[in-house]
Amino acid sequence: MPHIIIEYTDNIKEDIQIDSLLRKVNDVLISYPSIFPIGGIRSRAIELNHYRVADGTEDDAFVHAILKIGAGRKDSDKTKVCEQVFETLESHLASLFSKRYLALSMELSEFSDFGTYKKNNIHNRYNK
């Protein structure tokens, strides 16, 4: 962990530069190796083709990020990381905000130890 999932409406797909955004968000998470093992970081995006925003009368768009982490991190660390990820999203989307209606949101989802199953040998590359 962590995993970050970025959902975005298809009416901004030409402008969002999603690969660049995923790289930037990954870079933020990688910058906290004492909080998140690098080999556990996953970033992905889901383009939404079916959605409705507000009353549906405008070509509104939205981006919603979900940061999923395992249990056990300090609240101060979670706050610091979430604020930096959200600032990264805001900065990346600034030009879109200047030219269209756009809603940006982010949530933190923390897994409990119960019911979480993992197997990952990518960590081996970083633990040498």
Coordinates of C-alpha atoms in Angstrom, one line a residue:
M1 CA 0.0 0.0 0.0
P2 CA -0.8 2.8 -0.8
H3 CA -3.0 2.6 -3.8
I4 CA -4.4 5.8 -5.4
I5 CA -7.3 5.6 -7.8
I6 CA -8.2 8.7 -9.9
E7 CA -11.6 8.8 -11.4
Y8 CA -12.2 11.5 -14.1
T9 CA -15.0 12.3 -16.5
D10 CA -14.4 11.6 -20.1
N11 CA -15.2 15.2 -21.1
I12 CA -11.7 16.2 -19.9
K13 CA -9.7 13.3 -21.3
E14 CA -8.0 15.5 -23.9
D15 CA -6.8 18.0 -21.3
I16 CA -6.1 16.1 -18.1
Q17 CA -2.8 14.6 -19.1
I18 CA -3.5 11.6 -16.9
D19 CA -0.2 9.8 -17.3
S20 CA 1.6 12.9 -16.1
L21 CA -0.8 13.2 -13.2
L22 CA -0.3 9.6 -12.1
R23 CA 3.5 10.1 -12.2
K24 CA 3.3 13.3 -10.1
V25 CA 1.1 11.5 -7.5
N26 CA 3.4 8.5 -7.5
D27 CA 6.3 10.8 -6.9
V28 CA 4.6 12.3 -3.8
L29 CA 4.0 8.9 -2.4
I30 CA 7.5 7.7 -3.2
S31 CA 8.9 10.8 -1.3
Y32 CA 7.6 9.2 1.9
P33 CA 9.5 5.9 2.0
S34 CA 9.4 5.7 5.8
I35 CA 5.6 5.8 5.6
F36 CA 4.9 3.8 2.4
P37 CA 7.2 1.0 1.0
I38 CA 7.9 2.0 -2.6
G39 CA 7.2 -1.5 -3.9
G40 CA 3.6 -1.3 -2.6
I41 CA 2.7 1.9 -4.4
R42 CA 0.0 1.6 -7.1
S43 CA -1.5 4.5 -9.1
R44 CA -4.3 4.1 -11.6
A45 CA -6.9 6.1 -13.4
I46 CA -10.5 5.3 -14.4
E47 CA -12.1 7.3 -17.2
L48 CA -15.8 7.6 -16.5
N49 CA -18.1 7.4 -19.5
H50 CA -21.4 7.4 -17.6
Y51 CA -22.0 10.1 -15.0
R52 CA -24.1 13.1 -14.2
V53 CA -22.8 16.3 -12.5
A54 CA -25.1 18.7 -10.7
D55 CA -28.3 19.3 -12.6
G56 CA -26.8 18.0 -15.9
T57 CA -27.4 21.3 -17.8
E58 CA -23.7 22.1 -18.3
D59 CA -20.6 20.2 -19.5
D60 CA -19.4 19.9 -15.9
A61 CA -16.5 17.6 -15.1
F62 CA -15.0 16.1 -12.0
V63 CA -11.9 14.4 -10.7
H64 CA -12.2 12.2 -7.6
A65 CA -9.1 10.6 -6.0
I66 CA -9.2 7.8 -3.5
L67 CA -6.1 7.1 -1.5
K68 CA -6.2 3.6 0.0
I69 CA -3.7 2.8 2.7
G70 CA -3.1 0.1 5.2
A71 CA -3.8 0.6 8.9
G72 CA -1.2 1.9 11.4
R73 CA 0.0 5.2 10.1
K74 CA 0.1 8.2 12.4
D75 CA -2.6 10.8 11.9
S76 CA 0.0 13.5 11.4
D77 CA 1.6 11.5 8.6
K78 CA -1.7 10.8 6.9
T79 CA -2.6 14.5 7.0
K80 CA 0.8 15.5 5.6
V81 CA 0.6 13.0 2.7
C82 CA -3.1 13.8 1.9
E83 CA -2.4 17.5 1.9
Q84 CA 0.5 17.1 -0.5
V85 CA -1.3 14.8 -2.8
F86 CA -4.3 17.1 -2.9
E87 CA -2.0 20.1 -3.6
T88 CA -0.5 18.1 -6.5
L89 CA -3.9 17.4 -7.9
E90 CA -4.9 21.1 -7.6
S91 CA -1.7 22.3 -9.3
H92 CA -1.9 19.8 -12.1
L93 CA -5.6 20.7 -12.8
A94 CA -5.1 24.5 -12.4
S95 CA -5.4 25.2 -16.2
L96 CA -8.6 23.1 -16.4
F97 CA -10.1 25.1 -13.5
S98 CA -9.3 28.3 -15.3
K99 CA -11.3 27.3 -18.4
R100 CA -14.2 25.1 -17.3
Y101 CA -16.4 24.0 -14.5
L102 CA -14.6 21.3 -12.5
A103 CA -15.1 19.6 -9.2
L104 CA -12.1 18.0 -7.4
S105 CA -12.3 15.8 -4.4
M106 CA -10.2 13.3 -2.6
E107 CA -10.8 10.8 0.2
L108 CA -8.6 8.7 2.4
S109 CA -9.6 5.1 2.9
E110 CA -7.7 3.1 5.6
F111 CA -7.9 -0.7 5.5
S112 CA -8.1 -2.6 8.8
D113 CA -5.7 -5.5 9.2
F114 CA -8.7 -7.8 9.2
G115 CA -9.8 -8.9 5.7
T116 CA -6.7 -7.6 3.8
Y117 CA -4.7 -10.1 1.9
K118 CA -1.5 -9.3 0.1
K119 CA 1.4 -11.0 -1.7
N120 CA 4.0 -8.8 -3.4
N121 CA 7.6 -9.7 -4.4
I122 CA 8.2 -6.2 -5.8
H123 CA 9.4 -5.2 -2.3
N124 CA 12.4 -7.5 -2.7
R125 CA 13.8 -5.1 -5.3
Y126 CA 13.9 -2.2 -2.7
N127 CA 15.0 -4.2 0.3
K128 CA 18.5 -5.2 -0.9

